[in-house]
Structure formats: structure tokens, C-alpha cells
Coordinates of C-alpha atoms and ligand atoms in Angstrom, one line a residue:
Chain A
X290 CA 83.4 99.0 132.1
X291 CA 80.6 99.0 129.4
X292 CA 78.8 95.6 129.0
X293 CA 80.4 95.3 125.4
X294 CA 83.1 97.2 123.8
X295 CA 81.9 99.4 120.9
X296 CA 83.1 98.5 117.4
X297 CA 86.6 100.1 116.9
X298 CA 85.8 102.6 114.2
X299 CA 88.5 104.9 112.8
X300 CA 89.3 108.1 114.7
X301 CA 88.9 110.8 112.2
X302 CA 91.0 114.1 112.6
X303 CA 92.1 117.0 110.6
X304 CA 94.9 115.2 109.1
X305 CA 93.1 112.0 107.9
X306 CA 89.8 113.5 107.1
X307 CA 90.4 113.7 103.3
X308 CA 91.3 109.9 103.3
X309 CA 88.0 108.9 104.9
X310 CA 85.9 111.4 103.0
X311 CA 87.3 110.0 99.8
X312 CA 86.4 106.5 100.8
X313 CA 82.9 107.6 101.6
X314 CA 82.8 109.0 98.0
X315 CA 84.0 105.6 96.6
X316 CA 87.7 106.3 96.0
X317 CA 90.8 105.2 97.8
X318 CA 93.3 108.0 97.9
X319 CA 97.0 108.2 99.1
X320 CA 98.9 111.3 100.3
X321 CA 101.8 112.8 98.3
X322 CA 104.4 115.6 98.7
X323 CA 104.1 118.6 96.7
X324 CA 107.7 119.4 97.2
X325 CA 109.5 116.0 96.5
X326 CA 106.7 113.8 95.0
X327 CA 107.0 111.1 97.8
X328 CA 103.8 109.1 98.2
X329 CA 102.5 107.5 101.4
X330 CA 99.9 106.1 103.8
X331 CA 98.6 106.7 106.6
X332 CA 97.9 110.4 106.6
X333 CA 100.6 112.6 108.1
X334 CA 100.9 116.3 108.5
X335 CA 104.5 116.4 107.0
X336 CA 106.3 114.5 104.2
X337 CA 108.4 111.8 106.0
X338 CA 111.1 112.1 103.3
X339 CA 111.6 115.8 102.8
X340 CA 109.8 117.1 106.0
X341 CA 107.7 119.6 103.8
X342 CA 104.2 120.5 105.1
X343 CA 102.7 121.0 101.6
X344 CA 100.9 117.7 100.9
X345 CA 98.1 116.6 98.6
X346 CA 96.1 113.6 97.7
X347 CA 95.8 111.3 94.7
X348 CA 93.5 108.6 93.8
X349 CA 94.9 105.1 93.8
X350 CA 94.4 102.8 90.7
X351 CA 93.3 100.0 93.0
X352 CA 95.9 97.7 91.7
X353 CA 98.1 96.3 94.4
X354 CA 100.1 93.3 95.6
X355 CA 100.1 91.2 98.7
X356 CA 103.2 91.7 100.9
X357 CA 102.1 89.3 103.7
X358 CA 98.9 88.1 105.6
X359 CA 97.7 86.5 108.7
X360 CA 94.6 84.6 109.8
X361 CA 93.2 85.3 113.2
X362 CA 92.1 82.0 114.8
X363 CA 91.5 83.7 118.2
X364 CA 89.7 87.1 118.6
X365 CA 91.8 89.9 120.4
X366 CA 88.6 92.0 120.5
X367 CA 85.1 90.9 121.2
X368 CA 83.7 92.6 118.1
X369 CA 85.7 90.1 115.9
X370 CA 84.8 86.9 117.7
X371 CA 82.1 85.9 115.3
X372 CA 84.3 86.5 112.2
X373 CA 87.0 83.9 113.0
X374 CA 88.8 82.9 111.1
X375 CA 89.5 86.3 109.4
X376 CA 92.3 87.7 107.2
X377 CA 94.5 90.9 107.9
X378 CA 97.0 91.7 105.2
X379 CA 99.8 94.2 104.4
X380 CA 99.0 95.5 100.9
X381 CA 101.3 97.6 98.7
X382 CA 99.5 99.8 96.2
X383 CA 101.1 100.0 92.8
X384 CA 101.8 103.7 93.6
X385 CA 103.9 102.7 96.4
X386 CA 102.1 103.3 99.8
X387 CA 101.4 100.3 102.0
X388 CA 98.4 99.8 104.2
X389 CA 96.9 97.3 106.5
X390 CA 93.6 95.9 105.1
X391 CA 91.5 92.7 104.7
X392 CA 91.3 90.2 101.8
X393 CA 87.8 89.3 101.0
X394 CA 86.1 86.6 98.9
X395 CA 88.7 83.9 99.8
X396 CA 87.6 80.3 99.6
X397 CA 90.6 79.1 101.5
X398 CA 92.1 81.8 103.8
X399 CA 95.6 80.2 103.5
X400 CA 95.5 79.8 99.7
X401 CA 97.6 83.0 99.1
X402 CA 101.0 83.8 97.8
X403 CA 103.3 86.7 98.7
X404 CA 103.5 89.3 95.9
X405 CA 100.3 88.1 94.2
X406 CA 98.3 90.8 92.5
X407 CA 95.2 92.2 94.2
X408 CA 92.4 94.5 93.4
X409 CA 90.6 97.2 95.5
X410 CA 87.0 96.6 96.6
X411 CA 85.4 99.0 99.0
X412 CA 83.2 97.6 101.7
X413 CA 81.2 99.2 104.5
X414 CA 81.9 98.6 108.2
X415 CA 79.3 99.9 110.7
X416 CA 78.4 102.6 108.2
X417 CA 82.1 103.6 107.3
X418 CA 83.5 102.8 103.9
X419 CA 86.9 101.1 104.3
X420 CA 89.2 99.6 101.7
X421 CA 89.5 95.8 101.2
X422 CA 91.1 93.8 98.5
X423 CA 90.4 90.6 96.4
X424 CA 92.6 88.4 94.5
X425 CA 93.1 90.1 91.0
X426 CA 92.0 88.1 87.9
Chain B
X88 CA 136.9 100.7 126.1
X89 CA 136.0 97.0 125.7
X90 CA 136.2 95.4 129.1
X91 CA 136.7 98.7 131.0
X92 CA 133.2 98.3 132.6
X93 CA 131.9 95.1 134.1
X94 CA 128.8 93.5 135.4
X95 CA 129.6 93.2 139.1
X96 CA 126.3 91.7 140.3
X97 CA 123.0 90.1 139.1
X98 CA 119.8 89.6 140.9
X99 CA 116.2 88.7 140.2
X100 CA 112.9 87.8 141.9
X101 CA 110.9 84.6 141.4
X102 CA 109.0 84.5 138.1
X103 CA 105.3 83.8 137.4
X104 CA 102.2 85.0 139.1
X105 CA 103.3 87.3 142.1
X106 CA 100.0 88.5 143.2
X107 CA 99.9 91.8 145.1
X108 CA 103.5 92.8 144.4
X109 CA 103.9 96.2 143.0
X110 CA 106.5 96.8 140.4
X111 CA 108.5 99.0 143.0
X112 CA 108.7 96.0 145.3
X113 CA 109.9 93.7 142.5
X114 CA 112.5 96.1 141.4
X115 CA 113.7 96.6 145.0
X116 CA 113.9 92.9 145.6
X117 CA 116.0 92.4 142.4
X118 CA 118.2 95.4 143.2
X119 CA 118.8 94.0 146.8
X120 CA 119.8 90.7 145.3
X121 CA 122.1 92.3 142.6
X122 CA 123.9 94.4 145.2
X123 CA 124.4 91.5 147.5
X124 CA 125.7 89.4 144.6
X125 CA 128.2 92.1 143.7
X126 CA 129.1 92.7 147.4
X127 CA 128.7 96.5 146.9
X128 CA 127.0 98.8 149.3
X129 CA 123.8 100.5 148.2
X130 CA 125.3 103.8 149.2
X131 CA 127.9 103.6 146.3
X132 CA 125.1 103.5 143.7
X133 CA 125.0 106.8 141.9
X134 CA 123.4 105.8 138.6
X135 CA 119.9 104.3 138.3
X136 CA 118.8 103.3 134.7
X137 CA 115.2 101.9 134.6
X138 CA 113.1 100.3 131.9
X139 CA 109.7 101.3 133.0
X140 CA 107.0 98.6 133.5
X141 CA 105.6 97.8 130.0
X142 CA 102.1 97.2 131.1
X143 CA 101.4 100.5 132.9
X144 CA 103.3 103.7 131.9
X145 CA 103.9 105.9 135.0
X146 CA 105.3 109.5 134.9
X147 CA 108.7 109.9 136.6
X148 CA 108.8 106.2 137.4
X149 CA 112.7 106.3 137.7
X150 CA 112.6 109.0 140.2
X151 CA 109.8 107.2 142.2
X152 CA 111.8 104.1 142.2
X153 CA 114.9 106.0 143.4
X154 CA 113.0 107.3 146.2
X155 CA 111.6 103.9 147.2
X156 CA 115.0 102.5 147.1
X157 CA 116.7 105.2 149.0
X158 CA 119.1 106.0 146.1
X159 CA 120.1 109.5 145.0
X160 CA 121.4 109.0 141.5
X161 CA 123.7 111.4 139.8
X162 CA 122.4 110.1 136.4
X163 CA 119.5 108.0 135.4
X164 CA 115.9 107.8 134.4
X165 CA 113.7 105.7 132.2
X166 CA 114.2 104.6 128.7
X167 CA 111.5 103.6 126.2
X168 CA 112.6 101.2 123.5
X169 CA 110.2 98.3 124.5
X170 CA 112.1 95.1 125.0
X171 CA 115.4 96.5 123.7
X172 CA 115.6 99.0 126.6
X173 CA 117.4 96.8 129.2
X174 CA 120.4 96.0 126.9
X175 CA 120.6 99.6 125.7
X176 CA 120.4 100.9 129.3
X177 CA 123.5 98.7 130.1
X178 CA 125.3 100.4 127.2
X179 CA 124.3 103.9 128.4
X180 CA 125.2 102.9 132.0
X181 CA 128.7 101.7 130.7
X182 CA 129.2 104.9 128.7
X183 CA 128.3 107.0 131.8
X184 CA 130.8 105.2 134.0
X185 CA 133.5 105.7 131.3
X186 CA 132.6 109.3 131.1
X187 CA 132.8 109.9 134.8
X188 CA 129.0 110.5 135.3
X189 CA 128.7 107.8 137.8
X190 CA 130.8 105.0 139.5
X191 CA 128.3 102.3 140.3
X192 CA 125.1 102.0 138.1
X193 CA 122.0 99.8 138.6
X194 CA 120.0 98.8 135.5
X195 CA 116.7 97.3 136.4
X196 CA 113.3 96.3 135.2
X197 CA 110.1 94.9 136.8
X198 CA 106.5 94.4 135.6
X199 CA 103.5 92.5 136.7
X200 CA 101.3 91.8 133.6
X201 CA 100.3 88.4 134.8
X202 CA 98.6 89.5 138.1
X203 CA 98.0 93.1 137.0
X204 CA 96.9 94.6 133.7
X205 CA 97.8 93.0 130.3
X206 CA 96.0 95.6 128.4
X207 CA 99.1 96.9 126.9
X208 CA 99.8 93.6 125.2
X209 CA 96.4 93.3 123.4
X210 CA 95.6 96.8 122.4
X211 CA 95.3 97.9 118.8
X212 CA 98.6 98.1 117.1
X213 CA 98.5 101.5 115.4
X214 CA 95.2 102.9 114.1
X215 CA 94.0 99.9 112.1
X216 CA 91.7 98.2 114.5
X217 CA 88.8 98.7 112.1
X218 CA 90.4 95.9 110.1
X219 CA 90.7 93.6 113.2
X220 CA 94.4 94.3 113.5
X221 CA 95.0 93.7 117.2
X222 CA 97.7 92.4 119.3
X223 CA 101.4 92.1 119.3
X224 CA 101.4 88.3 118.2
X225 CA 99.7 89.3 114.8
X226 CA 102.7 91.7 114.0
X227 CA 105.1 88.8 114.4
X228 CA 102.9 86.6 112.5
X229 CA 102.9 88.9 109.6
X230 CA 106.6 88.8 109.5
X231 CA 106.7 85.0 110.1
X232 CA 104.4 84.5 107.1
X233 CA 106.6 86.6 104.7
X234 CA 109.8 84.7 105.9
X235 CA 108.1 81.3 105.5
X236 CA 106.9 82.2 102.0
X237 CA 110.1 83.9 100.9
X238 CA 112.6 81.4 102.3
X239 CA 110.6 78.2 102.7
X240 CA 110.9 78.4 106.6
X241 CA 108.5 75.8 108.0
X242 CA 106.4 75.5 111.2
X243 CA 108.6 72.5 112.2
X244 CA 111.6 74.8 112.0
X245 CA 110.1 77.5 114.1
X246 CA 109.1 74.7 116.5
X247 CA 112.8 73.5 116.9
X248 CA 113.3 76.9 118.8
X249 CA 110.5 76.4 121.1
X250 CA 111.6 72.8 121.7
X251 CA 115.3 73.8 122.5
X252 CA 114.3 76.7 124.8
X253 CA 111.7 74.6 126.6
X254 CA 114.2 71.8 127.1
X255 CA 116.7 74.2 128.7
X256 CA 114.0 75.7 130.9
X257 CA 112.9 72.3 132.1
X258 CA 116.4 71.9 133.6
X259 CA 116.3 75.4 135.2
X260 CA 114.7 75.3 138.7
X261 CA 114.0 79.1 138.6
X262 CA 112.1 78.8 135.3
X263 CA 108.3 79.6 135.2
X264 CA 107.5 76.9 132.7
X265 CA 109.4 73.8 133.3
X266 CA 107.4 71.3 131.2
X267 CA 109.4 70.2 128.1
X268 CA 107.9 70.4 124.7
X269 CA 108.2 67.9 121.9
X270 CA 107.9 68.9 118.3
X271 CA 104.7 66.8 118.2
X272 CA 103.3 68.9 121.1
X273 CA 104.4 72.0 119.3
X274 CA 102.8 71.1 116.0
X275 CA 99.4 70.2 117.9
X276 CA 99.3 73.4 119.8
X277 CA 96.6 75.9 118.9
X278 CA 97.0 78.4 116.2
X279 CA 96.6 81.9 117.7
X280 CA 97.2 84.0 114.6
X281 CA 98.3 81.9 111.7
X282 CA 101.0 81.0 111.1
X283 CA 101.9 81.4 114.8
X284 CA 101.0 78.7 117.3
X285 CA 100.6 79.2 121.1
X286 CA 104.0 77.7 121.7
X287 CA 105.6 80.3 119.4
X288 CA 104.6 83.0 122.0
X289 CA 106.5 83.8 125.1
X290 CA 105.3 83.6 128.6
X291 CA 103.5 86.3 130.4
X292 CA 105.3 86.9 133.7
X293 CA 105.5 89.0 136.9
X294 CA 109.0 89.6 138.0
X295 CA 112.0 91.9 138.5
X296 CA 115.6 91.8 137.5
X297 CA 118.6 94.0 138.1
X298 CA 122.3 94.2 137.2
X299 CA 125.1 96.2 138.9
X300 CA 127.8 97.8 136.7
X301 CA 131.0 99.5 137.7
X302 CA 134.5 100.0 136.1
X303 CA 136.9 97.0 136.1
X304 CA 139.2 99.0 138.3
X305 CA 136.6 99.8 141.0
X306 CA 135.4 96.2 140.9
X307 CA 138.9 95.0 141.6
X308 CA 139.4 97.6 144.6
X309 CA 136.0 96.6 146.1
X310 CA 136.8 92.9 145.8
X311 CA 133.8 92.1 143.5
X312 CA 134.0 88.3 143.3
X313 CA 133.0 87.5 139.7
X314 CA 133.1 90.5 137.4
X315 CA 132.0 89.9 133.9
X316 CA 133.5 92.4 131.3
X317 CA 131.2 94.1 128.8
X318 CA 133.2 93.9 125.5
X319 CA 130.7 95.3 123.2
X320 CA 127.3 96.9 122.6
X321 CA 125.2 98.2 119.9
X322 CA 121.7 99.3 118.9
X323 CA 119.7 99.5 115.7
X324 CA 116.2 100.7 115.0
X325 CA 113.8 99.7 112.2
X326 CA 111.3 102.1 113.6
X327 CA 108.6 101.8 111.0
X328 CA 105.4 99.9 111.7
X329 CA 105.2 96.4 110.1
X330 CA 103.0 97.6 107.2
X331 CA 105.6 100.4 106.4
X332 CA 108.7 98.4 106.6
X333 CA 110.2 98.0 103.1
X334 CA 111.6 94.6 104.0
X335 CA 109.8 92.4 106.5
X336 CA 112.5 89.6 106.8
X337 CA 115.4 91.4 108.0
X338 CA 115.7 94.0 110.9
X339 CA 118.0 96.4 112.5
X340 CA 119.4 93.5 114.4
X341 CA 121.9 93.4 111.7
X342 CA 123.3 96.9 112.3
X343 CA 123.0 96.5 116.1
X344 CA 125.1 93.3 116.2
X345 CA 127.7 94.8 113.6
X346 CA 128.2 97.8 116.0
X347 CA 128.6 95.4 118.9
X348 CA 130.9 92.9 117.2
X349 CA 133.1 95.6 115.8
X350 CA 133.6 97.3 119.4
X351 CA 134.3 93.9 120.9
X352 CA 136.7 92.9 118.1
X353 CA 135.2 89.7 117.6
X354 CA 133.2 87.8 114.9
X355 CA 130.0 85.6 115.2
X356 CA 132.0 82.5 114.8
X357 CA 133.9 83.3 118.0
X358 CA 130.7 83.2 120.1
X359 CA 130.5 80.3 122.5
X360 CA 126.8 80.8 123.6
X361 CA 124.1 83.3 122.8
X362 CA 121.0 84.6 124.5
X363 CA 118.6 85.5 121.8
X364 CA 115.4 87.5 122.5
X365 CA 112.7 84.9 121.9
X366 CA 109.3 86.9 122.5
X367 CA 108.3 84.8 119.4
X368 CA 110.1 81.9 117.7
X369 CA 110.5 84.0 114.5
X370 CA 112.3 86.8 116.4
X371 CA 115.0 84.3 117.5
X372 CA 115.3 82.8 114.0
X373 CA 115.6 86.2 112.2
X374 CA 118.1 87.5 114.8
X375 CA 120.4 84.4 114.2
X376 CA 120.4 85.3 110.5
X377 CA 120.8 89.1 111.1
X378 CA 123.7 88.5 113.6
X379 CA 125.5 86.4 111.0
X380 CA 125.4 83.1 112.9
X381 CA 123.9 81.8 109.6
X382 CA 123.0 83.1 106.2
X383 CA 119.9 85.3 105.4
X384 CA 117.0 82.9 104.8
X385 CA 118.7 79.9 106.2
X386 CA 117.7 80.3 109.8
X387 CA 115.2 77.6 109.5
X388 CA 117.7 74.9 108.4
X389 CA 120.2 76.3 111.1
X390 CA 117.9 75.9 114.0
X391 CA 116.5 72.5 112.9
X392 CA 120.1 71.2 112.6
X393 CA 120.4 71.1 116.4
X394 CA 123.0 73.9 116.5
X395 CA 121.0 75.9 119.0
X396 CA 120.2 73.1 121.4
X397 CA 122.3 72.0 124.4
X398 CA 125.6 70.5 123.1
X399 CA 125.2 72.2 119.7
X400 CA 127.6 74.6 118.0
X401 CA 125.8 77.7 119.3
X402 CA 123.6 76.8 122.3
X403 CA 121.0 79.6 122.8
X404 CA 118.7 80.6 125.6
X405 CA 120.4 78.3 128.0
X406 CA 118.0 79.2 131.0
X407 CA 115.0 78.7 128.9
X408 CA 114.6 82.3 127.5
X409 CA 111.3 84.2 127.2
X410 CA 109.7 81.0 126.1
X411 CA 110.4 79.1 129.3
X412 CA 112.4 81.0 131.9
X413 CA 110.3 84.1 132.1
X414 CA 108.4 86.3 129.6
X415 CA 110.1 89.4 131.3
X416 CA 111.7 91.3 128.5
X417 CA 115.5 91.1 128.2
X418 CA 117.3 91.5 131.4
X419 CA 117.1 87.9 132.3
X420 CA 118.9 87.0 129.1
X421 CA 121.7 89.4 130.1
X422 CA 121.7 87.7 133.7
X423 CA 122.0 84.3 132.0
X424 CA 124.9 85.5 129.8
X425 CA 126.7 86.6 133.0
X426 CA 126.1 83.1 134.6
X427 CA 127.6 81.5 131.4
X428 CA 130.7 83.6 131.5
X429 CA 131.0 83.0 135.3
X430 CA 130.6 79.2 134.7
X431 CA 127.7 78.9 137.0
X432 CA 124.7 78.4 134.6
X433 CA 122.4 75.4 135.1
X434 CA 122.9 74.5 131.4
X435 CA 126.6 75.6 131.5
X436 CA 128.4 75.6 128.1
X437 CA 131.8 74.1 129.0
X438 CA 134.4 76.8 128.8
X439 CA 132.1 79.6 127.6
X440 CA 134.2 82.6 127.3
X441 CA 132.2 84.8 124.8
X442 CA 128.5 85.3 124.9
X443 CA 126.3 87.5 122.6
X444 CA 123.0 88.7 123.9
X445 CA 120.0 90.3 122.0
X446 CA 117.1 92.3 123.2
X447 CA 114.4 93.7 120.9
X448 CA 111.3 95.7 121.3
X449 CA 108.0 96.6 119.7
X450 CA 107.4 94.3 116.7
X451 CA 111.0 94.2 115.7
X452 CA 111.2 98.0 115.9
X453 CA 114.2 98.2 118.2
X454 CA 117.1 96.2 118.7
X455 CA 120.1 96.1 121.2
X456 CA 123.1 93.8 121.5
X457 CA 125.5 93.0 124.1
X458 CA 128.9 91.1 124.1
X459 CA 130.1 89.7 127.4
X460 CA 133.3 87.7 127.7
X461 CA 136.5 87.2 129.6
Ligands
LIG677 ZN1 108.6 115.5 100.4

């Protein structure tokens, strides 16, 4: 066992490389099917609706809504112990795909409402660009 | 088909910290006890259906257990549906018996997450650990939050489930946690991942459990003392991760229960007692809604009314459930259902003739339902 666990950075592979590459360039993208138009995240090798393997990427507008959220009061990983309490949310992009993300800039971590509008902000985590969201407006 | 297959015997180990016991040892103790309860010789067992230990996946676990138990099954193996697997395996075993694939089946499960590794329960859930998304409780908390916001479900209402289960467990000498819980205790307990408190979360337990199934006809011929007929079973799968699920506040418990109730030819209102999987309080609350014991969104008011407590209209988790008897996933709820129909439960519901049992796995990914009754 190492003395301390390394920060759990995303595992980049052939399928999800375009997603992380776009974030590094300042854009949030989602995957879409060239056969049926279905849109989704996270990255997959086939369309989960029509099973076609011809997929592409589109840039998200950054407008989204809050599906639900939690606030960690205990750390499940040592790398997050000094961030408590911290938010993790399920966010739905206006284009449809959903993702796990963090809400930032919250004065009160529980002063939130389901379905409230959110706006994308990118942040850096240990040198990796990742998506986060703030309350819109 | 309903009632053609019976649960002939039940057995389990102690629950809690069982230092030094392998899952093979725990399974075999449970099987020994279940066969003794059924009064059936081990040599008659020709089906072995196993839920593998959640904490540590092992290749060919079912075959290794069969060897250790000296059983040569005609049919069997392991099944992976998380916590729904035990009830599902009972359904598969019943179908195997009906189809002539075996005559006497054992369904069993053992695990040792308390004295062994608990890593499986705190690992990243999916590939989103960069966001701090860890642990199974957080997935249930995400669902609970949406339910509370959408339907006005309160912490006190979730607490009513914990209080009822803990009261039942306090009266069960075999329960791992026998300390009753007041609603004030519940509200004061630490928040782990808001909105879930410590006392919303089930126990972590070492232990093993087993049931023996056979046909009603063979049970009668062998002189099985207290066979309990399996009237219905069903399954449902939500499958998608929490973030991908179009609706967070309902699950495939609804489809699972509908299949089981239809097979049994009964309705939710006919049920005398229920064993509702309570890995977290929100699971039990949403299952009560999805099964039709109350209307969607009204689970909070239903559980706070006292309906689920001893003496209520629908007593649940009468041995204490996962919150109080043992955190072992699922089979113990089936065993308590058998005791209720036999009339031998510690918190016996007078005249109980129909029991509904739910098992579920993942973060409400999988669901399985059993209906037992005379
Ligand atoms: Zn498609």
C-alpha cells in the first residue's frame, strides 16, 4: 500500500479521448449518433439507442438543469477529506445528456432546488480540465 | 405453477463480526442448518444456486462451494445482480424444479465484509471519481434528495422506517443491532452524505444464509414439517447508472412486483406482512410506493402513519431488516418471510398468510420480488 492514495484522475482511453481533449481546449462536448441523432454521455463505442458504431461529437451550449445533488459530510477517499463539505450533482445538459459534476460558488451547499438552471464553468483538477456548474443568473 | 414449489428449510449463521470465518465456512454452516430444518438429506440436493460474496469476486465460486460442501449439482452456479440475486435465484431454482432440471435446490449466500475487506462498498461508483463521486450511500442520497424535493418527503419520514426496523430488531435475539432507535436519536445521528444520516444506512455484517427448495409433492413425500409455498416471483431492472436514469424516484421494483403479484393472483392489499429491502431507508420507502402499498410520492406519509410498524396495517421487516437484523443482502428477508408464514417469527403478525418480499441491488439497478403464502 502507498502512503497516500494518488488523486483519482480520469482514465483516458481511445473512446473517451475526444471528450477530455475538448475539455482541455475549453469546450464541453457530448457524443451523438450519426445514424439516429441520439445524444449521450459518457463516451461509448456504440449508440445505446440504435447500436450504430458511427458516432460523433458536438459542443454543448453549457446551459443545463439540476436533476439532484448530494453534499458529502464524510470523505470516502482521502484526497477529498480537506474539501468537506462538498457537492456532487447530477446535471442534465439542455441537449439531453446527463453527467455527474460539481456545483461551485455556492454560499450554502443546501440552498438549491431541483430543476433549477445551471451554467457551465470549466475548472482544473490536478492539471486536468473538468466540467463544473454554477447557478445560472 | 403458484405453490407447486415450496421453501422446505431455512438456515443461517450468527450475524456480526465473525473473525476468521471464510465465506465457504459460513455458507456451509447455513446449508447444514437449512437441510436440518427441512429434514432433507444432503445427498438429495441436485441444484446449488449461489449469490457470490459481494466483497470479493472469485472465479467459479459456485463450483468451489459445491466441492467444499460435497454436493454434485445437476444445475447451478452464481448469479450477479447485487442484492437482488438471492430472491432471483429462488425464482430460477423454482423454475428449474418445475422443469425437471433438479429436485432439491439450495440457494445460499455468505459474505464477510465486516471482518474481511469492505473495499467493494466504498470504491468509486462508475468513472466519476474525479468529482469526488464515491461510495454506494451517495447514489442512494442522490435519489433520496430528488424524492424529498419532488414529493416533500422529510427526514423524519425516512427516520420512521429506521425506527420501525430497529424496534423489531431489538426484540429479535438473533439481530446484530438490538439497540432501539428513537426519532430524536435518528435526527441527531451524523449526516454521512446529505440528505442521508448514519441511521439511514444498513449494517455491515459477516454471515451466511441458505434456503432449501423442492416441489410441494416431494416435500409431502419426504415429510417436510413446515413447507412454505412460493406463490409468485418477478424481476425488474433499471440498469442505468443513477446519473443516466430518466426518472430517479421510481424503479423497476414496480415491474418486478407487478409480475410477482400477477403470478400469485393477489393484490398488494391482500398482503399481511412484507419484508422490504432496506439497505437505505429511501429504498424501502420507494419500494412501498412502487409495489402499490401506497401511491407514488406518498411513501413518506405512509411510513410516518405507523402502518409499517408492529401492529400496523403492513408490518415490515419484522426481524429488523438490513438496518437491524443483519446487513447481509436479501436472503435473511426471505427467511423471515418463511417464519411469518410458518407462524414462528419473533414479531409474529397474527394469522399472517401472505408475505411479499423485496430484494434489490446496485443503486436500485436490479429488483426481485417473492410472494410466499399458504
Ligand atoms: Zn443511434
